[in-house]
Coordinates of C-alpha atoms and ligand atoms in Angstrom, one line a residue:
M8 CA 102.1 77.1 101.2
Q9 CA 101.3 77.9 104.6
S10 CA 103.1 79.5 106.6
T11 CA 103.6 79.6 110.4
P12 CA 101.7 82.7 111.8
I13 CA 104.9 85.2 113.4
S14 CA 102.5 87.5 115.5
K15 CA 100.1 86.5 117.6
S16 CA 96.4 86.8 116.6
P17 CA 94.4 90.2 118.7
Y18 CA 91.0 89.7 120.8
I19 CA 89.0 90.5 118.5
I20 CA 85.7 91.4 120.1
N21 CA 82.1 92.0 117.5
E22 CA 79.6 93.1 120.5
S23 CA 78.4 96.5 121.0
L24 CA 81.0 98.9 123.1
T25 CA 77.9 99.7 125.2
G26 CA 78.1 96.0 127.6
G27 CA 82.5 96.8 129.4
S28 CA 84.2 94.1 126.7
F29 CA 86.1 97.2 126.0
E30 CA 86.4 98.9 128.9
N31 CA 86.9 96.1 131.2
W32 CA 89.7 95.2 128.9
L33 CA 91.5 98.0 129.4
K34 CA 91.0 97.7 132.7
S35 CA 93.2 94.7 132.4
Q36 CA 96.1 95.7 130.6
S37 CA 99.0 98.2 132.2
F38 CA 99.7 101.6 130.7
T39 CA 100.7 105.1 131.1
S40 CA 98.0 106.9 128.8
L41 CA 95.6 106.1 126.5
F42 CA 95.4 108.6 122.8
I43 CA 92.7 108.1 120.5
L44 CA 93.1 109.1 116.5
V45 CA 89.8 109.6 114.7
D46 CA 88.7 111.7 111.6
K47 CA 87.0 114.3 111.3
H48 CA 83.9 112.1 110.7
T49 CA 84.9 109.6 113.5
H50 CA 85.5 112.4 115.8
V51 CA 81.5 113.9 115.8
S52 CA 79.5 110.2 114.9
C53 CA 81.4 107.9 116.8
L54 CA 83.4 109.2 119.6
P55 CA 81.2 110.2 121.1
Y56 CA 79.5 106.5 121.6
L57 CA 82.5 105.1 122.3
S58 CA 83.4 108.4 125.0
A59 CA 79.7 107.8 126.8
N60 CA 80.1 104.5 127.8
N61 CA 83.5 103.9 128.5
P62 CA 85.1 106.6 131.3
I63 CA 88.2 105.0 131.4
L64 CA 88.5 107.2 127.6
K65 CA 87.7 110.6 129.7
T66 CA 92.3 111.4 130.6
A67 CA 92.8 110.4 126.8
S68 CA 94.7 113.0 124.7
I69 CA 92.6 112.8 121.1
L70 CA 94.4 113.2 118.0
E71 CA 92.3 114.3 114.5
I72 CA 93.1 113.5 110.9
S73 CA 91.2 115.1 108.2
P74 CA 88.8 112.4 106.4
G75 CA 90.1 110.7 103.5
E76 CA 93.1 108.7 101.6
R77 CA 95.0 111.6 101.3
S78 CA 95.1 111.7 105.6
K79 CA 97.2 108.1 104.8
S80 CA 100.6 109.6 104.1
I81 CA 104.2 109.7 105.3
E82 CA 103.7 113.5 106.6
I83 CA 100.6 113.2 109.0
A84 CA 101.9 110.8 110.1
M85 CA 105.1 112.5 111.2
D86 CA 102.8 115.4 112.0
L87 CA 101.1 112.8 115.1
W88 CA 104.7 110.9 116.2
K89 CA 104.9 114.3 116.9
S90 CA 101.9 115.3 118.6
L91 CA 102.4 111.8 120.7
L92 CA 105.7 113.6 122.0
N93 CA 105.0 116.6 122.2
K94 CA 101.7 115.1 125.2
G95 CA 103.8 112.6 126.9
A96 CA 104.0 109.5 124.6
D97 CA 105.9 106.2 126.2
R98 CA 106.7 102.8 125.4
Q99 CA 103.9 102.0 127.8
S100 CA 101.1 104.2 125.9
I101 CA 98.5 102.8 123.6
L102 CA 97.0 104.0 120.8
I103 CA 93.5 103.9 119.8
N104 CA 92.5 104.1 116.1
L105 CA 88.4 104.5 116.0
G106 CA 88.0 105.4 112.4
G107 CA 87.5 103.2 109.4
G108 CA 90.4 102.2 107.1
V109 CA 92.6 105.5 106.6
V110 CA 92.3 106.1 110.7
G111 CA 93.7 101.8 111.2
D112 CA 96.1 102.1 108.6
L113 CA 98.1 105.1 109.8
G114 CA 97.4 104.6 113.4
G115 CA 98.8 101.2 113.6
F116 CA 101.3 102.3 111.3
V117 CA 102.5 105.0 113.4
A118 CA 102.3 103.0 117.0
S119 CA 104.0 100.0 115.0
V120 CA 107.7 102.3 114.9
F121 CA 107.2 104.9 117.4
M122 CA 109.2 104.0 120.0
R123 CA 109.9 100.5 118.1
G124 CA 106.5 100.3 118.3
I125 CA 103.7 100.9 121.1
R126 CA 100.5 98.4 121.4
F127 CA 97.1 99.9 119.1
V128 CA 94.2 98.6 119.4
Q129 CA 91.8 98.9 115.9
I130 CA 87.9 100.3 116.5
P131 CA 87.0 99.7 113.2
T132 CA 84.3 101.7 112.0
T133 CA 82.9 101.4 108.7
L134 CA 82.0 98.2 107.5
L135 CA 85.4 98.0 105.0
A136 CA 87.3 97.9 108.3
Q137 CA 85.3 95.7 110.5
V138 CA 85.6 93.3 108.3
D139 CA 89.2 93.5 106.4
A140 CA 90.7 96.2 106.9
S141 CA 91.8 95.7 110.8
I142 CA 91.8 92.3 110.2
G143 CA 95.5 90.4 109.5
G144 CA 97.9 92.6 110.8
K145 CA 98.5 95.2 107.9
T146 CA 99.2 98.9 108.2
G147 CA 101.0 101.6 106.1
V148 CA 100.8 104.8 104.5
N149 CA 100.8 106.2 100.7
F150 CA 103.5 107.0 99.2
H151 CA 104.9 108.7 95.9
G152 CA 101.7 108.0 94.4
I153 CA 102.2 104.7 95.2
K154 CA 99.1 102.9 97.6
N155 CA 100.4 101.1 100.4
I156 CA 104.0 100.9 99.9
L157 CA 105.1 101.7 103.1
G158 CA 103.6 99.9 106.1
S159 CA 104.4 96.9 108.1
F160 CA 103.3 94.3 109.8
Q161 CA 101.7 94.6 113.3
Q162 CA 99.2 93.0 115.4
P163 CA 97.3 95.0 117.2
E164 CA 96.2 93.9 120.7
A165 CA 93.0 93.8 120.1
V166 CA 89.5 95.0 117.8
F167 CA 86.6 96.1 118.3
A168 CA 83.9 95.7 116.1
D169 CA 80.9 97.4 117.4
C170 CA 77.9 97.4 114.4
N171 CA 75.8 100.4 116.5
F172 CA 78.8 102.7 114.7
L173 CA 77.7 101.8 110.6
N174 CA 74.0 103.0 111.5
S175 CA 75.3 106.6 110.9
L176 CA 78.0 105.2 108.2
P177 CA 76.7 106.7 104.6
T178 CA 75.0 103.8 102.0
R179 CA 77.7 104.3 99.5
E180 CA 80.1 103.4 102.2
L181 CA 78.0 100.5 103.8
V182 CA 78.1 99.3 99.9
S183 CA 81.7 99.8 99.7
G184 CA 82.2 97.1 102.4
Y185 CA 79.9 94.3 101.1
A186 CA 82.3 94.8 98.7
E187 CA 84.6 92.2 100.3
I188 CA 82.0 90.1 102.7
V189 CA 81.0 89.2 99.1
K190 CA 85.2 88.6 98.4
H191 CA 85.3 86.3 101.6
A192 CA 81.6 84.1 100.7
L193 CA 83.7 83.3 97.7
I194 CA 86.3 83.0 98.7
A195 CA 84.8 79.9 101.6
G196 CA 82.0 79.3 99.1
G197 CA 78.9 76.3 100.3
D198 CA 76.5 78.0 103.1
V199 CA 78.2 80.6 102.9
W200 CA 78.0 81.8 100.0
N201 CA 74.3 81.1 99.2
K202 CA 73.9 82.9 101.6
I203 CA 75.5 86.0 100.8
K204 CA 73.4 85.0 97.9
N205 CA 70.5 85.5 98.6
T206 CA 70.7 89.0 100.8
N207 CA 70.3 92.5 99.9
P208 CA 73.6 94.6 101.4
L209 CA 70.2 97.7 101.6
R210 CA 67.4 95.2 103.1
V211 CA 69.9 93.5 106.1
D212 CA 68.8 94.8 109.7
D213 CA 70.9 93.6 112.1
W214 CA 74.7 93.0 111.5
S215 CA 76.2 91.2 113.3
S216 CA 76.0 88.0 112.0
I217 CA 77.0 88.3 108.2
V218 CA 80.2 91.3 109.5
T219 CA 81.9 87.6 112.4
E220 CA 81.5 85.5 110.1
S221 CA 83.4 87.4 107.2
I222 CA 85.7 88.7 110.2
L223 CA 86.2 84.6 111.1
Q224 CA 86.9 83.8 107.2
K225 CA 89.3 86.9 107.3
K226 CA 91.2 85.6 110.8
A227 CA 91.6 82.2 109.6
I228 CA 93.4 83.1 106.5
T229 CA 95.8 86.3 107.5
D230 CA 96.7 83.5 110.8
A231 CA 97.1 80.6 108.9
D232 CA 100.0 82.9 107.0
F233 CA 100.5 86.3 108.4
K234 CA 102.8 87.8 106.3
E235 CA 101.9 86.9 103.0
S236 CA 104.2 84.3 101.6
G237 CA 101.8 82.6 100.2
Y238 CA 98.4 81.7 100.8
R239 CA 97.0 84.6 102.1
E240 CA 97.3 85.4 98.9
V241 CA 93.5 84.2 98.1
L242 CA 92.4 87.2 99.1
N243 CA 93.6 89.0 95.9
L244 CA 91.0 88.4 94.8
G245 CA 89.8 91.3 92.3
H246 CA 91.8 94.0 93.8
T247 CA 94.1 93.3 90.7
I248 CA 91.9 95.0 88.2
A249 CA 90.5 96.8 91.8
H250 CA 93.6 98.8 91.6
A251 CA 93.7 99.6 87.8
L252 CA 90.0 100.8 88.5
E253 CA 91.5 102.5 91.8
S254 CA 94.6 104.2 89.3
L255 CA 92.6 105.5 87.1
Y256 CA 89.8 107.3 88.5
F257 CA 92.5 108.9 90.8
K258 CA 94.1 110.6 88.1
K259 CA 90.9 111.3 86.2
N260 CA 90.4 113.0 90.2
K261 CA 86.8 110.8 89.6
Q262 CA 85.3 109.5 92.7
L263 CA 85.1 106.1 93.5
T264 CA 84.9 103.9 96.4
H265 CA 87.5 100.3 97.0
G266 CA 84.5 98.3 97.4
E267 CA 82.7 99.3 94.3
A268 CA 86.1 98.5 92.3
V269 CA 86.9 95.4 94.2
A270 CA 82.9 94.5 92.9
A271 CA 83.8 95.4 89.4
G272 CA 87.9 93.9 90.1
I273 CA 85.8 90.4 91.6
C274 CA 83.7 89.9 88.0
I275 CA 86.3 91.0 85.1
E276 CA 88.5 88.7 87.3
S277 CA 86.1 86.1 86.7
R278 CA 85.3 86.7 82.7
L279 CA 88.8 86.7 82.5
A280 CA 88.5 82.6 84.5
V281 CA 86.1 82.1 81.7
L282 CA 88.1 83.1 79.1
L283 CA 91.5 80.8 80.8
N284 CA 89.2 78.4 80.9
I285 CA 89.8 77.5 84.6
L286 CA 86.1 78.8 86.0
D287 CA 82.4 77.2 84.6
E288 CA 80.6 79.6 82.4
N289 CA 77.0 78.5 85.0
E290 CA 79.3 80.0 88.0
F291 CA 80.5 82.6 86.5
N292 CA 77.2 84.1 85.7
Q293 CA 75.9 84.0 89.6
V294 CA 78.7 85.9 90.6
Q295 CA 78.1 88.5 88.0
N296 CA 74.0 88.5 88.3
Y297 CA 74.8 88.8 92.2
I298 CA 77.1 91.8 91.1
H299 CA 75.5 93.9 89.2
A300 CA 72.0 93.5 90.9
H301 CA 74.1 95.2 94.1
F302 CA 76.7 97.5 92.8
T303 CA 77.5 100.0 90.4
P304 CA 78.9 99.0 86.9
V305 CA 82.5 100.9 87.4
E306 CA 82.9 102.7 83.9
Y307 CA 85.5 103.3 81.4
T308 CA 85.5 103.5 77.4
A309 CA 87.8 101.8 75.4
N310 CA 90.1 104.6 75.7
D311 CA 90.8 103.6 79.1
L312 CA 92.0 100.2 78.2
P313 CA 96.0 100.8 77.5
E314 CA 95.7 102.8 80.3
L315 CA 94.3 100.0 82.5
L316 CA 96.5 97.3 80.9
D317 CA 99.1 100.1 81.9
H318 CA 98.6 99.1 85.7
I319 CA 97.8 95.8 85.8
Q320 CA 100.9 95.1 84.7
K321 CA 102.3 96.8 87.3
D322 CA 101.4 96.1 89.9
K323 CA 103.0 95.3 92.9
K324 CA 101.9 92.2 93.0
N325 CA 103.7 91.6 90.3
E326 CA 106.3 88.7 90.0
Q327 CA 108.7 89.9 87.0
S328 CA 106.1 92.6 85.1
N329 CA 104.4 89.7 84.7
P330 CA 100.2 90.2 85.7
A331 CA 99.4 87.3 88.5
F332 CA 96.2 86.8 89.2
S333 CA 94.0 85.7 92.7
L334 CA 91.3 83.9 90.8
L335 CA 88.4 81.8 91.3
Q336 CA 88.4 78.8 90.1
G337 CA 85.0 77.6 91.4
I338 CA 83.0 79.4 93.8
G339 CA 84.4 78.3 96.8
K340 CA 88.2 78.0 95.3
V341 CA 91.4 79.8 94.6
I342 CA 94.1 79.9 92.6
T343 CA 96.9 82.6 93.0
R344 CA 99.8 83.8 91.1
K345 CA 97.8 83.2 87.5
T346 CA 99.0 84.7 84.6
A347 CA 96.8 85.5 81.8
A348 CA 97.8 87.2 78.1
P349 CA 97.4 91.0 76.7
E350 CA 94.8 90.1 74.9
L351 CA 92.8 88.5 77.5
I352 CA 92.9 91.1 79.7
I353 CA 91.5 93.8 77.7
Q354 CA 88.3 91.2 76.2
A355 CA 87.1 90.4 79.9
L356 CA 87.9 94.2 80.6
T357 CA 85.5 94.8 77.4
D358 CA 82.7 91.8 78.1
Y359 CA 82.0 94.2 81.8
A360 CA 81.9 96.9 79.9
E361 CA 78.9 95.7 77.4
F362 CA 77.1 93.8 79.6
A363 CA 77.4 96.5 82.9
Y364 CA 76.6 99.6 80.5
Ligands
LIG406 N1 94.9 96.8 106.0 C1 94.5 96.7 105.8 O1 94.8 95.2 105.0 C2 93.6 97.2 104.4 C3 92.5 96.3 103.6 C4 91.6 97.2 103.2 C5 91.8 97.9 102.6 N2 92.3 98.8 103.6 C6 92.6 100.1 103.1 O2 91.9 101.1 104.5 C7 91.4 102.6 103.7 C8 89.8 102.7 103.4 O3 88.5 102.4 104.5 P1 87.0 102.5 104.3 O4 86.5 102.2 103.4 O5 87.1 102.1 106.1 O6 87.2 104.4 104.1 P2 87.5 105.8 105.0 O7 88.6 105.1 105.9 O8 87.7 106.2 104.3 O9 86.3 105.5 105.7 C9 86.1 105.9 104.5 C10 84.3 107.1 104.8 O10 83.8 106.5 106.3 C11 83.9 107.8 107.8 N3 83.2 107.5 108.8 C12 83.8 106.3 109.3 N4 82.9 105.4 109.8 C13 82.1 105.8 109.4 C14 81.0 105.7 110.8 N5 81.1 104.3 111.8 N6 80.1 107.0 110.3 C15 80.1 108.2 109.7 N7 81.0 108.4 108.9 C16 82.2 107.3 108.6 C17 85.3 108.9 107.1 O11 85.6 109.3 107.8 C18 85.7 108.3 106.0 O12 85.1 109.6 104.9 C19 92.3 102.3 102.5 O13 92.8 103.2 102.0 C20 92.9 100.8 102.1 O14 93.8 101.0 101.6 C21 93.1 98.4 104.3

């Protein structure tokens, strides 16, 4: 089912921020004050480049948070609302979110609620935020141990993605974002997948065309179903298992990036699709071989399987506690809200572990 977008689609531009497009765009807006939200890393690695090339920002107030998922909380949102009030923000202020998905999700949420909503701009600085988190208007924070449980659908005024930011990004974060590019390519299929299938993320010199294509793929889907009433669920490919793996690692206090979990999730859910007789074994092998060649496997033991199953059964995308997967029916074709018996889910998790390590 497709629905009409209920929120305007933002102005999206993927080019260097040195060229004046951002400065000119800001000059075309009327505003009383500018705020830039950064985390400690983007303050050091990204803000100097943005400010040096856009003199209009010299009057902007800087708001800084600690890096990492723990900052995506209601407590940090409250600190930011207090700072905005103390620094005289009003309804004509604009908030610029300069950072990865954490800064973008948190800043978007803060802006969407402050004075019933002020304008905000996303300047994503990780590969993941450029191709995924900054596109589609989902904002939010984690609460009560549940990821993204408080939030809003609110489009930014604009998204400016500049691949120069990727130069300072740690390799592990770069590969993490690449998992979402792989996901978009599997959803699109055809030439898009053929191009990605022949790409090694560690050997890409210029990300611009790959990032632009991936942004457009996500944008086409989210524009068609802004509030996720159906079609947008194709983007959940790999994510039911990914969220369970993230929860397991979070509980064990072990490091796992979102992209590492998504890459494993795509593999495991594709295996599940084979077990459900909806995906051809040859296409599955293409997916499995590509993912194993470029992503670190996510390790778990047989003892972890009941907990993983429990997380899958509690996923917030489920209906009446039946796990609802978005699965590949073929490369370029995704079926949504597909249920599977627990034994098959365990089998898919076991098959992945046996193949991967
Ligand atoms: N809104 C959505 O639709 C959506 C979609 C996918 C993911 N997300 C959210 O995105 C978040 C993950 O985003 P992320 O992977 O970008 O993580 P992140 O924001 O935590 O950034 C990863 C790390 O890279 C650092 N960093 C960012 N840009 C840098 C740069 N250019 N140079 C050096 N270091 C840099 C950050 O400080 C951080 O330490 C999660 O909270 C997830 O829920 C949201």
